[in-house]
Amino acid sequence: MDSALIPKGVKRCPLWQFLLFIGAVGIVLLWGVYAMLLCWFKGLNQTNMNDYYGFALWIWADLAVIAVGGGAFFTGLLRYIFGKDELKNIINYAVLIGFICYSSALLILAIDIGQPLRGWFIFWHANVHSMLTEVAFCLSCYFGVLTIEYLPLVLENRQIDKVPFFHHLGHNMHEIMAVFAATGAFLSFFHQGSLGGVAGVLFGRPFAYREGVFIWPWTFFLFTWSAAACGPCFTILVTKITEKVTRKKLVKDNAIELLAKISGWMILTYIIAKTVDTWYWATVTAPSKGFTLMEFYSNNALYGIWILVAEILICGYIPAFILITKKGRKNPLGVWIAIILAVIGVCLNRWVMVLQVMAVPVMTFDHWALYYPSWQEVATTILPVAYGVILIAISYRYLPVFPNEAEMNPIEPLPEEAAAIEPSMAPEQELTPAEA
Amino acid sequence: MFPFNFEWIWDMGHTVFMGGLWYALTIIGIGMTYCIIKAAIDASKKNGEHHH
Amino acid sequence: MKNNLNHRFGMVIDLDKCTGCGSCMVACMAENNVPFRKDESDKLLSITWMRVFRLNNGKPFPETDICYLPRPCMQCAGLHEGHSPCVSVCPATATDYGMETGIVSQIYTRCFGCRYCMASCPYHSRYFNWWDPIWPDGMEKYLSPNVSPRMRGVVEKCSFCYHRYQLAKDKAFMDGGRELKENEYQTACTQACPANAITFGDLNNPDHAVHRMVKPDLEHGGRPQNPHAFRLLERLGTNPKVYYLSSRKWIRHAGDNYLKNEAKMKKPVHHG
């Protein structure tokens, strides 16, 4: 029924199956939307946040999706600025994943603020000294860049492409994509860093506070570096999950391997820097405020030293060593383990830099504050995931997201012949169900 | 955000920060304007050729 | 740090005098139209601009000792004037540092509720309005007309009763633009304290009691020169304007964090 919209030379599942899937995920989405409306109409009393936990699950989700969405800017940088041509097979998907991550982050922020209708104050009455201001500006601008990067893909839809204006617009945007990618990388460097700065500048919170260079605490650079390192791992992870679900090979191994290798070296250099930073903080910065390292990791039910071991050793050094070795990259299980650990690692880092910062007591007579999210917070955090799955499903079905898909998954009749067949005659019912 | 906002000060912070912001926005704006205008011209050219 | 403020309003709280009666908390709530809930027992959700903490020295009877510590907003100046933990982070310039008074303001209609300032404050002096304020029937008639009530979704905190400063200034202006006298601008908690534990005034003015009591070293971040005076979390560089006095060493040590080799004093235990 919708075959006229489906890219040429590729198989897609029957429409009913696609709609059934969208419907199922849509129910989760609606659950999230309901919770979102509750928060907007009834206020943030719908959450389990409190005066000790002004920042909680949502801020973590924001930082985490932006970190893993870093794959878009870094892959774009490698593809368009450093000329890594192999990555052209995965760049579309990296951009789509980035687009989902950033739109999700903006949505979560819109729910998270106490007076959503005043959200524009952050731009209008900007305090240029606040890290959050920089985050808001760069995040919004970069979301614009991602939209610009995603748009040509939408314009490549078979029917849209028939309109001469859209055809040329898509072509022209491709032509100067390097300019947009460079702007995106510039913006990303700052907002990823500023998100690190959000915690690093808190000189009233010795657990978060870091020294640094000029106005930027070390966390500024660590966050940018870790997003560039672990973002591509998330891109690979989502690509591999998509391949599993569609039961197709969608991206050539050379693209994945190159990205994995670069990611591996980035993770290694990042985690060495993180180790040095942690060491300096534990032995110099925190003691200068009267704290020992173990005070941050004891006398509470959750935050033990295990979290530091998990973040740095297990989710840092292990994926780095797997991905920098050729043997590791050639081993499918090894790659799976590495990319999952890297993604967990960066999410854990964001958790620690938001939630544990709130939990640690600073005044001597204060106490640890632990928190668990309300269902409204959980639902609104799952909401972007459902939205992402739906957008990926629609994009995959109707847009040429993977340029090599047709070549790697030839269908009968051969693509050349299929192109000659009228869309209405396409043998839809005989196709292998392949959509997700 | 704009110099006419009452909290605006012409200091280093505002100049660097807002300079960077407007620089990025200008590049994005000029880039997109170029793409759209060129696409319109290209499309009209093709249409013209087609009609003749 | 240069002492370039006209005034540096500050508070000195004598912990040896404080009985923990809570009058300061009550006076503060009434004065500033602080909203409350039916059940105020969850202190992580209730709004208390002035909050009294109870400390003990962690020792068993008969050596056990307790102390009540009232905690308003510290009106931090930071390492350089105006670089308070909260003011520097507010993205919408909704909290500002008064260069004339040293008081940290909160602009309720500007705040959009991101709560970054709350995350930055180690004293937990900032509170979020999780609910819209609901006053018991008739009580709205008793609200102070000088302080705007806050709406749901914004942050609020102690302002050192800034409206009283404005009223006093207005009066002084009408009297020919004279200088304020010490007793003309006093906070509600100061006046309500039955034990006279709270003293308020201009730390810059050598004639004011607060200055005489703590002898702030304004060349060095306002550190107290009175050996019995201390500030909470002095080592963080927040540079607060609230000073505490106590003759008891364990209380002075409870004001900050120390490594084991720095202070052998056992940390006090917090109760409520």
Short mmCIF file of C-alpha atoms in Angstrom, two decimals, chain B residues 6-7, chain C residues 93 110:
data_model
loop_
_atom_site.label_atom_id
_atom_site.label_comp_id
_atom_site.label_asym_id
_atom_site.label_seq_id
_atom_site.Cartn_x
_atom_site.Cartn_y
_atom_site.Cartn_z
CA PHE B 6 18.43 45.54 30.24
CA GLU B 7 20.88 43.10 31.83
CA THR C 93 20.05 36.01 35.88
CA ARG C 110 12.39 35.65 36.41
#
